[in-house]
XYZ file of C-alpha atoms in Angstrom:
313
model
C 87.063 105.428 103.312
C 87.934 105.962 106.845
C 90.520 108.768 105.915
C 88.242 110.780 104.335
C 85.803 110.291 106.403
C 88.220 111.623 109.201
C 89.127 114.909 107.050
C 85.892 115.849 106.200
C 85.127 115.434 109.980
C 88.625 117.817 110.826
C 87.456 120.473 107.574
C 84.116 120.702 109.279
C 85.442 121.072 112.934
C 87.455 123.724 111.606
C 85.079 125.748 109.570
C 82.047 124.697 112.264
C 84.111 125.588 115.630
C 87.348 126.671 115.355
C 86.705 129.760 113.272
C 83.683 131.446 115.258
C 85.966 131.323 118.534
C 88.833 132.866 116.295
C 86.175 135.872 115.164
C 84.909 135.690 118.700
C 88.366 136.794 120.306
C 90.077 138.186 117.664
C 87.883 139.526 115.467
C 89.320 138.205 112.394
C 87.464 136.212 109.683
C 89.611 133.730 108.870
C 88.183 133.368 105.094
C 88.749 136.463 104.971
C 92.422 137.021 106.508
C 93.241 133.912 104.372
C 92.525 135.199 101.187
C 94.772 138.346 101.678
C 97.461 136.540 102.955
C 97.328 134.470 99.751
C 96.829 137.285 97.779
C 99.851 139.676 99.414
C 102.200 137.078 98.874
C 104.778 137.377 96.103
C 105.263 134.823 93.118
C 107.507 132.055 93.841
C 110.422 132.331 91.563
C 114.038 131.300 92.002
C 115.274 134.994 92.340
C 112.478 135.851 94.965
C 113.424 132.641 96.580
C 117.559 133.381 96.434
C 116.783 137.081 98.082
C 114.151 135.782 100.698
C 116.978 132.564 101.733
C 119.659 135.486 101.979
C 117.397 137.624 103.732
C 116.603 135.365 106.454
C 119.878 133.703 106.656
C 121.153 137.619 108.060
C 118.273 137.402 110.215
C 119.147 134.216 111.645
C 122.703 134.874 112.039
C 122.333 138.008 114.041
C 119.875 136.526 116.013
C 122.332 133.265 116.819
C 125.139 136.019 117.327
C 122.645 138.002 119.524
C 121.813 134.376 121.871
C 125.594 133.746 122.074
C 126.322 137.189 123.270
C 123.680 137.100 125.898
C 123.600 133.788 127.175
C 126.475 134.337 130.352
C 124.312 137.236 131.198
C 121.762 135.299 131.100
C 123.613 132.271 132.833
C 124.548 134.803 136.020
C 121.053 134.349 137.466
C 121.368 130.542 137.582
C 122.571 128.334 140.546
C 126.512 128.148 140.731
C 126.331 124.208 139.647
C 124.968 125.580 136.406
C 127.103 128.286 136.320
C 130.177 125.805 136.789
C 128.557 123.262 134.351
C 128.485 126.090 131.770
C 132.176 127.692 132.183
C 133.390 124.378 131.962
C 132.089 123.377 128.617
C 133.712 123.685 125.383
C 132.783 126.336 122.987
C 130.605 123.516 120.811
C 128.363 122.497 123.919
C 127.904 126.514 124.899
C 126.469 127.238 121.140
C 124.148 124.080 122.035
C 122.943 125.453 125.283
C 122.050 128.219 123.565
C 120.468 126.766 120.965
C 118.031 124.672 123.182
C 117.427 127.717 125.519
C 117.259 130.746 123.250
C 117.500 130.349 119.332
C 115.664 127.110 118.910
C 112.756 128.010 121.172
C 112.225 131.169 119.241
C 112.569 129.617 115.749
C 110.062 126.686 117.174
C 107.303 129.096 118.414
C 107.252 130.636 115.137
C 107.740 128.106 112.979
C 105.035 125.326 114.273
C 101.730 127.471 113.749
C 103.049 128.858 110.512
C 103.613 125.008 109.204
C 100.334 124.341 111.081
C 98.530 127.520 108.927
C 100.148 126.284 105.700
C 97.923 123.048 105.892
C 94.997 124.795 106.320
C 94.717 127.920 104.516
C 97.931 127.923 102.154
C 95.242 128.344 99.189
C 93.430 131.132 100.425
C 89.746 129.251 99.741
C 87.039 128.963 102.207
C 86.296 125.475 103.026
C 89.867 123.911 101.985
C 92.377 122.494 103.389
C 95.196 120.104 103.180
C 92.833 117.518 105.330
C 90.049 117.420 103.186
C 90.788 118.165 99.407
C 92.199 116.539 96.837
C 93.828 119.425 94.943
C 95.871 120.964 98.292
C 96.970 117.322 98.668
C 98.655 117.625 95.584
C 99.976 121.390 94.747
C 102.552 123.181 95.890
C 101.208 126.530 96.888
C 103.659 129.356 97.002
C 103.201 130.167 101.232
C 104.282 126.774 101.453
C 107.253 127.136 99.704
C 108.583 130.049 101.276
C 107.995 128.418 104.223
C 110.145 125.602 103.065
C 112.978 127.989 102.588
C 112.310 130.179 105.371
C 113.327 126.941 107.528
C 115.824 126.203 105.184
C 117.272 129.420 105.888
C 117.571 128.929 109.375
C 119.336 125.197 109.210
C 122.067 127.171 106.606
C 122.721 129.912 109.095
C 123.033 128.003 112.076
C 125.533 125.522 109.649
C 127.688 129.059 108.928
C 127.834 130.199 111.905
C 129.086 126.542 113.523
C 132.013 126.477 110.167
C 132.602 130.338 110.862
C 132.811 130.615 114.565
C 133.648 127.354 116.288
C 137.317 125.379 116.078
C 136.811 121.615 114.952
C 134.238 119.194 117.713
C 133.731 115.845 116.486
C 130.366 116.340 118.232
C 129.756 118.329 115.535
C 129.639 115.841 112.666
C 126.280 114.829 113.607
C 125.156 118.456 113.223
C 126.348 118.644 110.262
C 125.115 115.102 109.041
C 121.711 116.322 110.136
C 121.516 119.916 108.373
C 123.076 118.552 105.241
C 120.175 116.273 104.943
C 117.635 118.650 106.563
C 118.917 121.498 103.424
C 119.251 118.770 100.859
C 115.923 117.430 101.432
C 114.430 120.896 100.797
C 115.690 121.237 97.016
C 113.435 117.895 95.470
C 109.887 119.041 96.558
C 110.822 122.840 95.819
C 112.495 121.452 92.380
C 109.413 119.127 91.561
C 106.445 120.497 93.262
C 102.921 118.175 93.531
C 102.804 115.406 95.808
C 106.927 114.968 96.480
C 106.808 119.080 97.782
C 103.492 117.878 99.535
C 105.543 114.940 101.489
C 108.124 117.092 102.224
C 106.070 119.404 103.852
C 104.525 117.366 105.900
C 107.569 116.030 106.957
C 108.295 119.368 108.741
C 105.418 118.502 111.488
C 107.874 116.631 113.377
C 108.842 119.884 114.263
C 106.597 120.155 116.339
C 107.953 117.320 118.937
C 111.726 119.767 119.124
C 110.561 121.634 122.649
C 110.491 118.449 124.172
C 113.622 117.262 123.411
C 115.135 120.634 123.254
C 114.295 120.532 126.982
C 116.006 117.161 127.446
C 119.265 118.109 125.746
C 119.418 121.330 127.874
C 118.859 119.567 131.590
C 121.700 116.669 130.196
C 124.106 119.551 128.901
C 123.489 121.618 132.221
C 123.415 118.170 134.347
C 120.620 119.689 135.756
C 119.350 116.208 138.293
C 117.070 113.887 137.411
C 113.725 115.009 138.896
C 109.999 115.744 138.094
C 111.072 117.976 135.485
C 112.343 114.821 133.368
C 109.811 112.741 133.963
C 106.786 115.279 132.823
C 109.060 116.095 129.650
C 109.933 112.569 128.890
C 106.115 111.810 129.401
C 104.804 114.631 126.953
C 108.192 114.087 124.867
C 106.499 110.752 124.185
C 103.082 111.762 123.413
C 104.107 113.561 121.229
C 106.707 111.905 119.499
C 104.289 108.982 118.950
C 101.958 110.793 117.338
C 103.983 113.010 115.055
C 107.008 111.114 114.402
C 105.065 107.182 114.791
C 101.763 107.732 113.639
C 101.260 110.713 111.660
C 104.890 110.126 109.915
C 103.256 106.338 109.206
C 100.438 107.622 107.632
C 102.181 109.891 105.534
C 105.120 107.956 104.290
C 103.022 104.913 103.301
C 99.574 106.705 102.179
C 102.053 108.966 99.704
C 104.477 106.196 98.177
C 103.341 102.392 99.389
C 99.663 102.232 98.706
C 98.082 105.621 97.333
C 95.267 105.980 98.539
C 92.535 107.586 96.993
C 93.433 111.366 96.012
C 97.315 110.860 96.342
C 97.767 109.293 92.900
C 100.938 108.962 93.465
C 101.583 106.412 89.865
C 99.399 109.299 87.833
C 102.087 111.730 89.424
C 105.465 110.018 88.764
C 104.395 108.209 85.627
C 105.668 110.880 82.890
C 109.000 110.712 85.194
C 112.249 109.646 83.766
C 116.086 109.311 84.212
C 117.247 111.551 86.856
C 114.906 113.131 88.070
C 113.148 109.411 88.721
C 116.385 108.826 90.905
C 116.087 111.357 92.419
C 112.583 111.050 93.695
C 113.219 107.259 95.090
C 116.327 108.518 96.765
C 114.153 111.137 98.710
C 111.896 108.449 99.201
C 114.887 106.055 100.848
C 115.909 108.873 103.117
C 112.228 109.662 103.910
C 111.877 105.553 104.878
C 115.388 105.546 106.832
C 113.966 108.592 109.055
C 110.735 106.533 109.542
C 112.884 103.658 110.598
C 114.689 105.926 112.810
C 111.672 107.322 114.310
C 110.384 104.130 115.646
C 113.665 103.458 116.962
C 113.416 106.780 118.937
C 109.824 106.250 119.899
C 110.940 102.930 121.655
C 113.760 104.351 122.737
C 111.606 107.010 124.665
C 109.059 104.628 125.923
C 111.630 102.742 127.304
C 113.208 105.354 129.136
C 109.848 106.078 130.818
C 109.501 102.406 131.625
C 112.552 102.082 133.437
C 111.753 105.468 134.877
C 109.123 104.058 136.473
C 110.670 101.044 137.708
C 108.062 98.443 135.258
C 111.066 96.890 133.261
């Protein structure tokens, strides 16, 4: 099968190329540094989970604090347009400048190679990896999981400190609609593990297209002019979009519930499930097919912009 025949080819790139020039300039083995990663890692349990979410959510929340506080410091070395844009805003639209300029960025830079490593070495075996082997397609290794919550810990804190700190924006309810579904979606593939936690995780390599549109949301909140600055952001924006969000989110929603291909066994894996936790699993599946449908709408959406950009339609 093609798919295979593309992971083996990725495992082999990996193991073949990637990992001399890591030794190379770093020095590190990477079977090696793997292994003790996976082995200095603590057991997954729901008590190490609570105190890690509760760790991090402090962590988060004095960071967040720490943006707000700093961001009109920061905001007295831009242009006075920007300055005025800013002291103009409501309290709401503030938080998301910051968000897009300091908090997000930071959370983003961290969290995309550690969601990245997680598909590669979350076992701690030479030679594995999520792109070539059956068994990592299918577990739910602890690094991954704490990863999981480590994100989930930053949606929750950024939700508290919005409910804590702000008065009432109705721009707010699609915050809100979005972290509700980002946290809820969290709890099914921690609760049931396998291939629904192996979904899930993938899911979170959309991340990976938030810069761009991070960027976007802070030149429209700052009405910052439309320039080559939107154009090379809207252009990489939908690069990447289309291949994290279109094609890569295709591939997994429809290789992991529709068809099953080989190595998925997606029927083997839901067959001895019943009742509830049966709903359960189709309802993440429904909100996992609405966000694909919403994707593609946003991929156009993009494209389109560009188009019109450019003057073709």
């Amino acid at each position: 099968m093609f798919l295979n025949r593309t992971g083996y080819a990725t495992q082999a790139f990996i193991d073949q190329r990637i990992h001399p020039v890591i030794y190379d300039v770093t020095g590190i083995n990477m079977d090696d540094f793997q292994k003790q990663v996976h082995d200095s890692i603590p057991e997954f349990n729901y008590e190490n989970a609570a105190w890690f979410i509760l760790q991090w959510t402090v962590i988060w929340l004095v960071i967040i604090h720490a943006s707000v506080m700093a961001t009109p410091y920061l905001m007295s070395y831009a242009s006075k347009d920007i300055r005025a844009v800013y002291d103009k805003a409501s309290p709401f639209k503030r938080l998301m400048i910051t968000c897009r300029a300091i908090y997000s960025p930071l959370h983003l830079t961290i969290a995309n190679p550690i969601i990245i490593y997680g598909l590669i070495y979350a076992d701690g075996k030479a030679g594995t990896s999520w792109f070539a082997d059956e068994h990592y397609w299918e577990t739910a290794f602890d690094y991954q999981k704490y990863i999981t919550i480590w994100m989930f810990a930053y949606v929750f804190a950024e939700t508290v400190y919005i409910f804590l700190s702000m008065d009432y924006d109705p721009k707010m309810n699609q915050v809100y609609a979005h972290h509700v579904i980002s946290l809820v979606g969290c709890v099914p593939g921690i609760y049931f593990g396998g291939w629904v936690f192996s979904q899930n995780y993938l899911v979170c390599l959309s991340e990976i297209t938030n810069p761009c549109n991070n960027i976007r949301g802070l030149l429209t909140d700052l009405e910052i002019p439309n320039g080559k600055i939107y154009a090379v952001n809207a252009i990489v924006w939908f690069i990447s979009f289309l291949w994290f969000r279109t094609i890569s989110f295709t591939y997994i929603i429809f290789t992991k519930t529709a068809f099953c291909i080989d190595g998925f066994a997606c029927p083997d894996y839901v067959s001895g499930v019943e009742g509830t936790d049966m709903l359960i699993i189709w309802l993440c599946q429904l909100v996992s097919w609405s966000f694909w449908a919403l994707n593609m709408v946003w991929t156009w959406q993009i494209g389109k912009g560009i188009l019109v950009g450019a003057g073709l339609i």
